[in-house]
Amino acid sequence: MKAFFAQISDLHLDGGERARGRAARVMEHLRALPRPVDALLVTGDIADNGEESEYEEAARLLDAPFPVLACPGNHDARPAYLKALLGEPADDKPVNRLHHVAGTAVLMCDATIPGRDEGQLDGDTLRWMDRTLTGLPPRTPALVAFHQPPMDLHHPLPDGSRLQRPEELAALLEAHPNVVAVLTGHAHTAAASTFAGRPLVVGPAVTWTLRMPWEGDRPADRDQPPGLAFHVLDEGNRLTTHFRVLP
Protein backbone atom coordinates (compact mmCIF):
# COMPACT_ATOMS: atom_id res chain seq x y z
CA MET A 1 0.00 0.00 0.00
CA LYS A 2 1.10 3.55 -0.64
CA ALA A 3 -0.85 5.21 2.16
CA PHE A 4 -3.14 4.06 4.96
CA PHE A 5 -5.68 6.41 6.53
CA ALA A 6 -8.43 6.18 9.11
CA GLN A 7 -11.47 8.46 9.03
CA ILE A 8 -13.89 9.37 11.79
CA SER A 9 -16.61 11.98 11.77
CA ASP A 10 -19.30 13.66 13.83
CA LEU A 11 -18.02 13.21 17.36
CA HIS A 12 -20.39 15.92 18.69
CA LEU A 13 -18.46 16.31 21.91
CA ASP A 14 -20.69 18.17 24.35
CA GLY A 15 -18.98 17.73 27.70
CA GLY A 16 -21.07 14.64 28.45
CA GLU A 17 -19.87 11.17 29.28
CA ARG A 18 -21.63 9.43 26.39
CA ALA A 19 -19.93 11.43 23.61
CA ARG A 20 -16.61 11.38 25.44
CA GLY A 21 -16.73 7.63 25.97
CA ARG A 22 -17.57 6.81 22.37
CA ALA A 23 -14.76 8.99 21.03
CA ALA A 24 -12.33 7.49 23.54
CA ARG A 25 -13.24 3.95 22.39
CA VAL A 26 -12.47 4.82 18.78
CA MET A 27 -9.16 6.43 19.63
CA GLU A 28 -8.12 3.51 21.86
CA HIS A 29 -8.86 1.15 18.97
CA LEU A 30 -6.76 3.21 16.56
CA ARG A 31 -3.84 3.57 18.96
CA ALA A 32 -3.79 -0.22 19.49
CA LEU A 33 -3.65 -1.21 15.82
CA PRO A 34 -0.70 -3.51 15.03
CA ARG A 35 -0.08 -1.46 11.89
CA PRO A 36 -0.56 2.26 12.70
CA VAL A 37 -2.36 4.49 10.27
CA ASP A 38 -0.38 7.14 8.41
CA ALA A 39 -2.95 9.71 9.52
CA LEU A 40 -6.43 10.04 10.98
CA LEU A 41 -8.89 12.29 9.14
CA VAL A 42 -11.68 13.87 11.20
CA THR A 43 -14.36 15.21 8.88
CA GLY A 44 -16.21 17.71 11.03
CA ASP A 45 -18.73 18.22 13.80
CA ILE A 46 -16.04 17.65 16.37
CA ALA A 47 -17.90 19.79 18.89
CA ASP A 48 -21.64 19.84 19.41
CA ASN A 49 -22.04 23.47 20.47
CA GLY A 50 -18.82 25.06 19.23
CA GLU A 51 -17.56 25.82 22.74
CA GLU A 52 -13.87 26.17 23.57
CA SER A 53 -14.22 23.59 26.34
CA GLU A 54 -15.47 21.04 23.79
CA TYR A 55 -12.39 21.58 21.62
CA GLU A 56 -10.12 21.36 24.65
CA GLU A 57 -11.68 17.97 25.33
CA ALA A 58 -11.27 17.03 21.66
CA ALA A 59 -7.58 17.94 21.75
CA ARG A 60 -7.07 15.58 24.69
CA LEU A 61 -9.07 12.74 23.15
CA LEU A 62 -7.50 13.05 19.69
CA ASP A 63 -3.92 13.09 20.95
CA ALA A 64 -2.22 10.22 19.13
CA PRO A 65 1.15 8.94 17.91
CA PHE A 66 0.02 9.56 14.31
CA PRO A 67 -1.05 12.81 12.61
CA VAL A 68 -4.64 13.86 13.22
CA LEU A 69 -6.03 16.05 10.43
CA ALA A 70 -9.37 17.79 10.87
CA CYS A 71 -11.84 20.06 9.15
CA PRO A 72 -14.87 21.82 10.69
CA GLY A 73 -18.53 20.88 10.33
CA ASN A 74 -21.76 22.80 10.74
CA HIS A 75 -21.77 22.33 14.53
CA ASP A 76 -18.24 23.71 14.80
CA ALA A 77 -17.35 27.37 15.38
CA ARG A 78 -14.25 28.59 13.59
CA PRO A 79 -12.81 30.93 16.28
CA ALA A 80 -13.07 28.35 19.09
CA TYR A 81 -11.96 25.54 16.75
CA LEU A 82 -8.82 27.43 15.80
CA LYS A 83 -7.97 28.58 19.31
CA ALA A 84 -8.72 25.52 21.43
CA LEU A 85 -8.17 22.64 18.97
CA LEU A 86 -5.43 23.91 16.65
CA GLY A 87 -3.74 26.35 19.05
CA GLU A 88 -3.96 29.18 16.53
CA PRO A 89 -5.36 32.72 16.77
CA ALA A 90 -9.16 32.84 16.65
CA ASP A 91 -10.54 33.90 13.27
CA ASP A 92 -13.76 33.75 11.27
CA LYS A 93 -12.13 32.86 7.95
CA PRO A 94 -12.51 29.37 6.40
CA VAL A 95 -10.13 26.84 7.94
CA ASN A 96 -8.41 25.14 4.99
CA ARG A 97 -5.26 23.08 5.44
CA LEU A 98 -2.93 21.07 3.17
CA HIS A 99 -1.10 18.07 4.65
CA HIS A 100 1.46 15.84 2.98
CA VAL A 101 1.17 12.25 4.24
CA ALA A 102 2.90 9.17 2.80
CA GLY A 103 3.30 10.77 -0.62
CA THR A 104 -0.34 11.91 -0.67
CA ALA A 105 -1.68 15.46 -0.54
CA VAL A 106 -4.62 15.68 1.86
CA LEU A 107 -6.76 18.81 1.54
CA MET A 108 -8.91 19.33 4.64
CA CYS A 109 -11.42 21.93 3.48
CA ASP A 110 -13.92 24.15 5.25
CA ALA A 111 -17.37 23.82 3.66
CA THR A 112 -19.25 25.37 6.57
CA ILE A 113 -21.61 28.33 6.44
CA PRO A 114 -21.65 29.86 9.94
CA GLY A 115 -25.09 29.51 11.50
CA ARG A 116 -26.43 27.10 8.87
CA ASP A 117 -26.51 23.34 8.43
CA GLU A 118 -25.97 23.15 4.68
CA GLY A 119 -22.46 23.50 3.31
CA GLN A 120 -20.71 25.50 0.63
CA LEU A 121 -17.16 25.72 -0.64
CA ASP A 122 -17.00 29.50 -0.94
CA GLY A 123 -14.96 31.42 -3.48
CA ASP A 124 -11.91 31.78 -1.25
CA THR A 125 -11.89 28.06 -0.48
CA LEU A 126 -12.34 27.02 -4.11
CA ARG A 127 -9.50 29.32 -5.17
CA TRP A 128 -7.32 27.92 -2.39
CA MET A 129 -8.11 24.37 -3.52
CA ASP A 130 -7.29 25.21 -7.13
CA ARG A 131 -3.99 26.91 -6.22
CA THR A 132 -3.04 24.09 -3.88
CA LEU A 133 -3.76 21.31 -6.35
CA THR A 134 -2.04 23.21 -9.17
CA GLY A 135 1.06 23.66 -7.03
CA LEU A 136 1.53 19.99 -6.20
CA PRO A 137 4.43 18.07 -7.73
CA PRO A 138 3.40 16.16 -10.87
CA ARG A 139 1.58 12.86 -10.30
CA THR A 140 0.98 13.54 -6.61
CA PRO A 141 -2.28 11.85 -5.60
CA ALA A 142 -4.66 14.03 -3.60
CA LEU A 143 -7.60 13.42 -1.29
CA VAL A 144 -10.17 16.17 -0.76
CA ALA A 145 -12.08 16.10 2.52
CA PHE A 146 -14.84 18.33 3.91
CA HIS A 147 -18.03 17.91 5.93
CA GLN A 148 -21.28 18.00 3.91
CA PRO A 149 -21.69 15.48 1.05
CA PRO A 150 -22.08 17.07 -2.40
CA MET A 151 -24.96 14.82 -3.48
CA ASP A 152 -28.16 13.24 -2.18
CA LEU A 153 -27.86 10.14 0.00
CA HIS A 154 -31.58 9.30 -0.12
CA HIS A 155 -32.54 10.46 3.35
CA PRO A 156 -34.34 13.80 3.86
CA LEU A 157 -32.20 14.79 6.85
CA PRO A 158 -28.73 14.94 5.24
CA ASP A 159 -30.17 15.68 1.81
CA GLY A 160 -31.74 18.85 3.20
CA SER A 161 -28.35 20.17 4.31
CA ARG A 162 -25.87 18.87 1.77
CA LEU A 163 -23.20 20.85 -0.07
CA GLN A 164 -24.63 23.70 -2.14
CA ARG A 165 -23.45 24.49 -5.68
CA PRO A 166 -21.79 21.08 -6.17
CA GLU A 167 -21.21 21.89 -9.82
CA GLU A 168 -18.38 24.23 -8.76
CA LEU A 169 -16.63 21.36 -7.01
CA ALA A 170 -17.23 19.10 -10.00
CA ALA A 171 -15.58 21.64 -12.30
CA LEU A 172 -12.57 21.88 -9.98
CA LEU A 173 -12.19 18.10 -9.89
CA GLU A 174 -12.42 17.97 -13.68
CA ALA A 175 -9.45 20.35 -13.82
CA HIS A 176 -7.40 18.26 -11.39
CA PRO A 177 -7.36 14.56 -12.32
CA ASN A 178 -4.85 13.82 -9.55
CA VAL A 179 -7.69 14.01 -6.98
CA VAL A 180 -8.36 10.33 -6.35
CA ALA A 181 -11.35 10.59 -3.98
CA VAL A 182 -13.65 12.88 -2.00
CA LEU A 183 -14.24 12.15 1.70
CA THR A 184 -17.06 13.68 3.78
CA GLY A 185 -19.06 13.18 6.96
CA HIS A 186 -22.25 14.90 8.19
CA ALA A 187 -24.76 12.18 7.24
CA HIS A 188 -24.09 9.90 10.24
CA THR A 189 -24.14 6.86 7.96
CA ALA A 190 -21.35 5.05 6.18
CA ALA A 191 -21.95 5.43 2.45
CA ALA A 192 -20.07 5.04 -0.80
CA SER A 193 -20.92 6.50 -4.19
CA THR A 194 -19.28 8.50 -6.96
CA PHE A 195 -19.12 12.23 -7.62
CA ALA A 196 -17.68 13.85 -10.73
CA GLY A 197 -16.20 10.49 -11.67
CA ARG A 198 -14.38 10.04 -8.35
CA PRO A 199 -15.11 7.81 -5.39
CA LEU A 200 -17.19 9.60 -2.75
CA VAL A 201 -16.92 8.08 0.73
CA VAL A 202 -19.11 9.31 3.58
CA GLY A 203 -17.58 8.40 6.91
CA PRO A 204 -19.79 6.95 9.65
CA ALA A 205 -20.47 8.95 12.80
CA VAL A 206 -18.98 8.35 16.19
CA THR A 207 -21.98 9.74 18.10
CA TRP A 208 -25.05 8.04 16.53
CA THR A 209 -26.07 6.32 13.31
CA LEU A 210 -28.70 7.52 10.86
CA ARG A 211 -31.61 5.18 10.24
CA MET A 212 -32.43 5.17 6.57
CA PRO A 213 -36.12 5.43 5.54
CA TRP A 214 -36.38 1.65 5.07
CA GLU A 215 -35.12 1.12 8.65
CA GLY A 216 -37.73 3.14 10.52
CA ASP A 217 -39.14 6.59 11.08
CA ARG A 218 -36.87 7.82 13.89
CA PRO A 219 -33.65 9.03 12.27
CA ALA A 220 -31.21 8.74 15.19
CA ASP A 221 -30.19 5.22 16.19
CA ARG A 222 -28.26 5.85 19.39
CA ASP A 223 -27.82 2.13 20.11
CA GLN A 224 -25.49 1.49 17.18
CA PRO A 225 -21.81 1.43 18.15
CA PRO A 226 -19.41 4.10 16.88
CA GLY A 227 -18.06 3.59 13.39
CA LEU A 228 -14.92 4.42 11.46
CA ALA A 229 -13.46 3.93 8.02
CA PHE A 230 -10.07 2.73 6.84
CA HIS A 231 -8.79 3.94 3.46
CA VAL A 232 -5.99 2.17 1.59
CA LEU A 233 -4.39 4.03 -1.32
CA ASP A 234 -2.43 1.61 -3.47
CA GLU A 235 0.47 2.16 -5.85
CA GLY A 236 -1.95 2.66 -8.71
CA ASN A 237 -3.70 5.45 -6.77
CA ARG A 238 -6.84 3.39 -6.31
CA LEU A 239 -8.64 3.92 -3.02
CA THR A 240 -10.18 0.97 -1.17
CA THR A 241 -12.31 1.60 1.91
CA HIS A 242 -13.17 -0.74 4.79
CA PHE A 243 -15.81 0.20 7.37
CA ARG A 244 -15.73 -0.96 10.98
CA VAL A 245 -18.01 -0.60 14.00
CA LEU A 246 -16.67 -1.03 17.52
CA PRO A 247 -18.30 -3.34 20.07
PDB file of N, CA and C in Angstrom, residues 57-125:
ATOM      1  N   GLU A  57     -11.471  19.401  25.129  1.00  0.00           N
ATOM      2  CA  GLU A  57     -11.678  17.973  25.331  1.00  0.00           C
ATOM      3  C   GLU A  57     -11.279  17.193  24.086  1.00  0.00           C
ATOM      4  N   ALA A  58     -11.634  17.700  22.908  1.00  0.00           N
ATOM      5  CA  ALA A  58     -11.271  17.031  21.656  1.00  0.00           C
ATOM      6  C   ALA A  58      -9.759  16.924  21.508  1.00  0.00           C
ATOM      7  N   ALA A  59      -9.038  17.978  21.867  1.00  0.00           N
ATOM      8  CA  ALA A  59      -7.581  17.945  21.755  1.00  0.00           C
ATOM      9  C   ALA A  59      -6.997  16.847  22.628  1.00  0.00           C
ATOM     10  N   ARG A  60      -7.556  16.652  23.819  1.00  0.00           N
ATOM     11  CA  ARG A  60      -7.071  15.581  24.695  1.00  0.00           C
ATOM     12  C   ARG A  60      -7.410  14.206  24.113  1.00  0.00           C
ATOM     13  N   LEU A  61      -8.638  14.036  23.649  1.00  0.00           N
ATOM     14  CA  LEU A  61      -9.073  12.740  23.148  1.00  0.00           C
ATOM     15  C   LEU A  61      -8.348  12.351  21.863  1.00  0.00           C
ATOM     16  N   LEU A  62      -8.072  13.331  21.000  1.00  0.00           N
ATOM     17  CA  LEU A  62      -7.496  13.049  19.691  1.00  0.00           C
ATOM     18  C   LEU A  62      -5.977  12.996  19.712  1.00  0.00           C
ATOM     19  N   ASP A  63      -5.372  13.193  20.861  1.00  0.00           N
ATOM     20  CA  ASP A  63      -3.924  13.094  20.950  1.00  0.00           C
ATOM     21  C   ASP A  63      -3.502  11.666  20.585  1.00  0.00           C
ATOM     22  N   ALA A  64      -2.556  11.538  19.664  1.00  0.00           N
ATOM     23  CA  ALA A  64      -2.223  10.220  19.134  1.00  0.00           C
ATOM     24  C   ALA A  64      -0.795  10.218  18.607  1.00  0.00           C
ATOM     25  N   PRO A  65      -0.199   9.034  18.450  1.00  0.00           N
ATOM     26  CA  PRO A  65       1.154   8.939  17.911  1.00  0.00           C
ATOM     27  C   PRO A  65       1.210   9.049  16.386  1.00  0.00           C
ATOM     28  N   PHE A  66       0.086   9.346  15.757  1.00  0.00           N
ATOM     29  CA  PHE A  66       0.020   9.556  14.313  1.00  0.00           C
ATOM     30  C   PHE A  66      -0.627  10.923  14.072  1.00  0.00           C
ATOM     31  N   PRO A  67      -0.435  11.509  12.890  1.00  0.00           N
ATOM     32  CA  PRO A  67      -1.045  12.811  12.615  1.00  0.00           C
ATOM     33  C   PRO A  67      -2.567  12.731  12.637  1.00  0.00           C
ATOM     34  N   VAL A  68      -3.190  13.735  13.206  1.00  0.00           N
ATOM     35  CA  VAL A  68      -4.641  13.856  13.222  1.00  0.00           C
ATOM     36  C   VAL A  68      -5.000  15.125  12.451  1.00  0.00           C
ATOM     37  N   LEU A  69      -5.701  14.953  11.333  1.00  0.00           N
ATOM     38  CA  LEU A  69      -6.029  16.048  10.428  1.00  0.00           C
ATOM     39  C   LEU A  69      -7.533  16.283  10.477  1.00  0.00           C
ATOM     40  N   ALA A  70      -7.950  17.520  10.651  1.00  0.00           N
ATOM     41  CA  ALA A  70      -9.367  17.794  10.865  1.00  0.00           C
ATOM     42  C   ALA A  70      -9.853  18.911   9.952  1.00  0.00           C
ATOM     43  N   CYS A  71     -11.163  18.930   9.781  1.00  0.00           N
ATOM     44  CA  CYS A  71     -11.845  20.061   9.148  1.00  0.00           C
ATOM     45  C   CYS A  71     -13.129  20.313   9.941  1.00  0.00           C
ATOM     46  N   PRO A  72     -13.663  21.524   9.912  1.00  0.00           N
ATOM     47  CA  PRO A  72     -14.871  21.819  10.689  1.00  0.00           C
ATOM     48  C   PRO A  72     -16.145  21.345  10.004  1.00  0.00           C
ATOM     49  N   GLY A  73     -17.198  21.184  10.823  1.00  0.00           N
ATOM     50  CA  GLY A  73     -18.535  20.881  10.334  1.00  0.00           C
ATOM     51  C   GLY A  73     -19.507  21.955  10.770  1.00  0.00           C
ATOM     52  N   ASN A  74     -20.774  21.755  10.474  1.00  0.00           N
ATOM     53  CA  ASN A  74     -21.755  22.798  10.739  1.00  0.00           C
ATOM     54  C   ASN A  74     -21.981  23.057  12.223  1.00  0.00           C
ATOM     55  N   HIS A  75     -21.660  22.101  13.092  1.00  0.00           N
ATOM     56  CA  HIS A  75     -21.768  22.333  14.533  1.00  0.00           C
ATOM     57  C   HIS A  75     -20.530  23.016  15.105  1.00  0.00           C
ATOM     58  N   ASP A  76     -19.473  23.106  14.320  1.00  0.00           N
ATOM     59  CA  ASP A  76     -18.237  23.711  14.799  1.00  0.00           C
ATOM     60  C   ASP A  76     -18.264  25.223  14.622  1.00  0.00           C
ATOM     61  N   ALA A  77     -17.488  25.910  15.449  1.00  0.00           N
ATOM     62  CA  ALA A  77     -17.351  27.369  15.380  1.00  0.00           C
ATOM     63  C   ALA A  77     -15.889  27.690  15.108  1.00  0.00           C
ATOM     64  N   ARG A  78     -15.630  28.384  14.020  1.00  0.00           N
ATOM     65  CA  ARG A  78     -14.251  28.588  13.587  1.00  0.00           C
ATOM     66  C   ARG A  78     -13.347  29.221  14.648  1.00  0.00           C
ATOM     67  N   PRO A  79     -13.734  30.317  15.312  1.00  0.00           N
ATOM     68  CA  PRO A  79     -12.808  30.926  16.279  1.00  0.00           C
ATOM     69  C   PRO A  79     -12.406  29.973  17.397  1.00  0.00           C
ATOM     70  N   ALA A  80     -13.376  29.279  17.998  1.00  0.00           N
ATOM     71  CA  ALA A  80     -13.067  28.350  19.085  1.00  0.00           C
ATOM     72  C   ALA A  80     -12.299  27.147  18.567  1.00  0.00           C
ATOM     73  N   TYR A  81     -12.648  26.675  17.390  1.00  0.00           N
ATOM     74  CA  TYR A  81     -11.959  25.543  16.754  1.00  0.00           C
ATOM     75  C   TYR A  81     -10.478  25.859  16.572  1.00  0.00           C
ATOM     76  N   LEU A  82     -10.207  27.031  16.033  1.00  0.00           N
ATOM     77  CA  LEU A  82      -8.819  27.428  15.799  1.00  0.00           C
ATOM     78  C   LEU A  82      -8.061  27.583  17.112  1.00  0.00           C
ATOM     79  N   LYS A  83      -8.669  28.271  18.059  1.00  0.00           N
ATOM     80  CA  LYS A  83      -7.972  28.582  19.307  1.00  0.00           C
ATOM     81  C   LYS A  83      -7.741  27.354  20.169  1.00  0.00           C
ATOM     82  N   ALA A  84      -8.805  26.582  20.427  1.00  0.00           N
ATOM     83  CA  ALA A  84      -8.723  25.516  21.427  1.00  0.00           C
ATOM     84  C   ALA A  84      -8.299  24.172  20.851  1.00  0.00           C
ATOM     85  N   LEU A  85      -8.551  23.928  19.566  1.00  0.00           N
ATOM     86  CA  LEU A  85      -8.169  22.645  18.970  1.00  0.00           C
ATOM     87  C   LEU A  85      -6.831  22.738  18.248  1.00  0.00           C
ATOM     88  N   LEU A  86      -6.646  23.796  17.449  1.00  0.00           N
ATOM     89  CA  LEU A  86      -5.433  23.912  16.654  1.00  0.00           C
ATOM     90  C   LEU A  86      -4.368  24.774  17.314  1.00  0.00           C
ATOM     91  N   GLY A  87      -4.712  25.498  18.387  1.00  0.00           N
ATOM     92  CA  GLY A  87      -3.740  26.351  19.051  1.00  0.00           C
ATOM     93  C   GLY A  87      -3.319  27.536  18.211  1.00  0.00           C
ATOM     94  N   GLU A  88      -4.234  28.047  17.403  1.00  0.00           N
ATOM     95  CA  GLU A  88      -3.958  29.180  16.527  1.00  0.00           C
ATOM     96  C   GLU A  88      -4.844  30.358  16.914  1.00  0.00           C
ATOM     97  N   PRO A  89      -4.520  31.571  16.451  1.00  0.00           N
ATOM     98  CA  PRO A  89      -5.364  32.723  16.774  1.00  0.00           C
ATOM     99  C   PRO A  89      -6.788  32.521  16.259  1.00  0.00           C
ATOM    100  N   ALA A  90      -7.756  32.951  17.060  1.00  0.00           N
ATOM    101  CA  ALA A  90      -9.164  32.841  16.654  1.00  0.00           C
ATOM    102  C   ALA A  90      -9.429  33.705  15.440  1.00  0.00           C
ATOM    103  N   ASP A  91     -10.247  33.189  14.520  1.00  0.00           N
ATOM    104  CA  ASP A  91     -10.542  33.897  13.272  1.00  0.00           C
ATOM    105  C   ASP A  91     -11.845  33.360  12.719  1.00  0.00           C
ATOM    106  N   ASP A  92     -12.508  34.165  11.890  1.00  0.00           N
ATOM    107  CA  ASP A  92     -13.765  33.750  11.269  1.00  0.00           C
ATOM    108  C   ASP A  92     -13.578  33.239   9.846  1.00  0.00           C
ATOM    109  N   LYS A  93     -12.365  33.267   9.328  1.00  0.00           N
ATOM    110  CA  LYS A  93     -12.135  32.856   7.950  1.00  0.00           C
ATOM    111  C   LYS A  93     -12.198  31.338   7.825  1.00  0.00           C
ATOM    112  N   PRO A  94     -12.487  30.826   6.608  1.00  0.00           N
ATOM    113  CA  PRO A  94     -12.506  29.374   6.404  1.00  0.00           C
ATOM    114  C   PRO A  94     -11.187  28.730   6.825  1.00  0.00           C
ATOM    115  N   VAL A  95     -11.294  27.557   7.434  1.00  0.00           N
ATOM    116  CA  VAL A  95     -10.130  26.837   7.941  1.00  0.00           C
ATOM    117  C   VAL A  95      -9.763  25.752   6.925  1.00  0.00           C
ATOM    118  N   ASN A  96      -8.846  26.071   6.031  1.00  0.00           N
ATOM    119  CA  ASN A  96      -8.409  25.144   4.990  1.00  0.00           C
ATOM    120  C   ASN A  96      -6.952  24.794   5.224  1.00  0.00           C
ATOM    121  N   ARG A  97      -6.624  23.516   5.156  1.00  0.00           N
ATOM    122  CA  ARG A  97      -5.260  23.080   5.435  1.00  0.00           C
ATOM    123  C   ARG A  97      -4.823  22.008   4.434  1.00  0.00           C
ATOM    124  N   LEU A  98      -3.563  22.090   4.002  1.00  0.00           N
ATOM    125  CA  LEU A  98      -2.929  21.067   3.174  1.00  0.00           C
ATOM    126  C   LEU A  98      -1.963  20.275   4.046  1.00  0.00           C
ATOM    127  N   HIS A  99      -2.023  18.947   3.926  1.00  0.00           N
ATOM    128  CA  HIS A  99      -1.099  18.067   4.646  1.00  0.00           C
ATOM    129  C   HIS A  99      -0.489  17.093   3.638  1.00  0.00           C
ATOM    130  N   HIS A 100       0.776  16.832   3.801  1.00  0.00           N
ATOM    131  CA  HIS A 100       1.457  15.836   2.978  1.00  0.00           C
ATOM    132  C   HIS A 100       1.699  14.602   3.840  1.00  0.00           C
ATOM    133  N   VAL A 101       1.101  13.477   3.454  1.00  0.00           N
ATOM    134  CA  VAL A 101       1.168  12.249   4.240  1.00  0.00           C
ATOM    135  C   VAL A 101       1.455  11.079   3.309  1.00  0.00           C
ATOM    136  N   ALA A 102       2.559  10.392   3.537  1.00  0.00           N
ATOM    137  CA  ALA A 102       2.900   9.175   2.795  1.00  0.00           C
ATOM    138  C   ALA A 102       2.784   9.378   1.284  1.00  0.00           C
ATOM    139  N   GLY A 103       3.322  10.489   0.813  1.00  0.00           N
ATOM    140  CA  GLY A 103       3.297  10.766  -0.618  1.00  0.00           C
ATOM    141  C   GLY A 103       1.966  11.213  -1.159  1.00  0.00           C
ATOM    142  N   THR A 104       1.018  11.511  -0.280  1.00  0.00           N
ATOM    143  CA  THR A 104      -0.336  11.913  -0.668  1.00  0.00           C
ATOM    144  C   THR A 104      -0.624  13.306  -0.140  1.00  0.00           C
ATOM    145  N   ALA A 105      -1.225  14.140  -0.971  1.00  0.00           N
ATOM    146  CA  ALA A 105      -1.678  15.456  -0.535  1.00  0.00           C
ATOM    147  C   ALA A 105      -3.101  15.320   0.003  1.00  0.00           C
ATOM    148  N   VAL A 106      -3.307  15.754   1.228  1.00  0.00           N
ATOM    149  CA  VAL A 106      -4.622  15.681   1.857  1.00  0.00           C
ATOM    150  C   VAL A 106      -5.108  17.105   2.088  1.00  0.00           C
ATOM    151  N   LEU A 107      -6.176  17.482   1.398  1.00  0.00           N
ATOM    152  CA  LEU A 107      -6.765  18.810   1.543  1.00  0.00           C
ATOM    153  C   LEU A 107      -7.956  18.707   2.485  1.00  0.00           C
ATOM    154  N   MET A 108      -7.815  19.272   3.677  1.00  0.00           N
ATOM    155  CA  MET A 108      -8.909  19.333   4.640  1.00  0.00           C
ATOM    156  C   MET A 108      -9.564  20.697   4.469  1.00  0.00           C
ATOM    157  N   CYS A 109     -10.787  20.698   3.951  1.00  0.00           N
ATOM    158  CA  CYS A 109     -11.417  21.930   3.481  1.00  0.00           C
ATOM    159  C   CYS A 109     -12.600  22.323   4.362  1.00  0.00           C
ATOM    160  N   ASP A 110     -12.837  23.606   4.440  1.00  0.00           N
ATOM    161  CA  ASP A 110     -13.921  24.154   5.254  1.00  0.00           C
ATOM    162  C   ASP A 110     -15.113  24.453   4.349  1.00  0.00           C
ATOM    163  N   ALA A 111     -16.152  23.626   4.455  1.00  0.00           N
ATOM    164  CA  ALA A 111     -17.368  23.823   3.662  1.00  0.00           C
ATOM    165  C   ALA A 111     -18.510  24.366   4.510  1.00  0.00           C
ATOM    166  N   THR A 112     -18.193  24.918   5.677  1.00  0.00           N
ATOM    167  CA  THR A 112     -19.253  25.370   6.568  1.00  0.00           C
ATOM    168  C   THR A 112     -19.737  26.769   6.218  1.00  0.00           C
ATOM    169  N   ILE A 113     -21.004  27.004   6.514  1.00  0.00           N
ATOM    170  CA  ILE A 113     -21.611  28.335   6.441  1.00  0.00           C
ATOM    171  C   ILE A 113     -22.025  28.671   7.869  1.00  0.00           C
ATOM    172  N   PRO A 114     -21.334  29.599   8.532  1.00  0.00           N
ATOM    173  CA  PRO A 114     -21.646  29.864   9.937  1.00  0.00           C
ATOM    174  C   PRO A 114     -23.139  30.106  10.166  1.00  0.00           C
ATOM    175  N   GLY A 115     -23.684  29.362  11.136  1.00  0.00           N
ATOM    176  CA  GLY A 115     -25.087  29.513  11.496  1.00  0.00           C
ATOM    177  C   GLY A 115     -26.056  28.697  10.670  1.00  0.00           C
ATOM    178  N   ARG A 116     -25.547  27.894   9.720  1.00  0.00           N
ATOM    179  CA  ARG A 116     -26.433  27.105   8.865  1.00  0.00           C
ATOM    180  C   ARG A 116     -25.935  25.670   8.790  1.00  0.00           C
ATOM    181  N   ASP A 117     -26.866  24.758   8.488  1.00  0.00           N
ATOM    182  CA  ASP A 117     -26.510  23.339   8.428  1.00  0.00           C
ATOM    183  C   ASP A 117     -25.977  22.923   7.069  1.00  0.00           C
ATOM    184  N   GLU A 118     -26.468  23.515   5.999  1.00  0.00           N
ATOM    185  CA  GLU A 118     -25.966  23.147   4.684  1.00  0.00           C
ATOM    186  C   GLU A 118     -24.549  23.671   4.497  1.00  0.00           C
ATOM    187  N   GLY A 119     -23.841  23.124   3.526  1.00  0.00           N
ATOM    188  CA  GLY A 119     -22.459  23.505   3.307  1.00  0.00           C
ATOM    189  C   GLY A 119     -22.259  24.223   1.985  1.00  0.00           C
ATOM    190  N   GLN A 120     -21.104  24.857   1.883  1.00  0.00           N
ATOM    191  CA  GLN A 120     -20.714  25.502   0.631  1.00  0.00           C
ATOM    192  C   GLN A 120     -19.216  25.740   0.641  1.00  0.00           C
ATOM    193  N   LEU A 121     -18.555  25.366  -0.436  1.00  0.00           N
ATOM    194  CA  LEU A 121     -17.161  25.725  -0.639  1.00  0.00           C
ATOM    195  C   LEU A 121     -17.161  27.111  -1.263  1.00  0.00           C
ATOM    196  N   ASP A 122     -16.870  28.132  -0.440  1.00  0.00           N
ATOM    197  CA  ASP A 122     -17.002  29.505  -0.944  1.00  0.00           C
ATOM    198  C   ASP A 122     -15.870  29.833  -1.905  1.00  0.00           C
ATOM    199  N   GLY A 123     -15.924  31.035  -2.465  1.00  0.00           N
ATOM    200  CA  GLY A 123     -14.962  31.422  -3.483  1.00  0.00           C
ATOM    201  C   GLY A 123     -13.529  31.354  -3.010  1.00  0.00           C
ATOM    202  N   ASP A 124     -13.275  31.835  -1.790  1.00  0.00           N
ATOM    203  CA  ASP A 124     -11.912  31.784  -1.254  1.00  0.00           C
ATOM    204  C   ASP A 124     -11.420  30.344  -1.127  1.00  0.00           C
ATOM    205  N   THR A 125     -12.296  29.454  -0.652  1.00  0.00           N
ATOM    206  CA  THR A 125     -11.895  28.055  -0.484  1.00  0.00           C
ATOM    207  C   THR A 125     -11.659  27.386  -1.829  1.00  0.00           C
TER     208      THR A 125
END
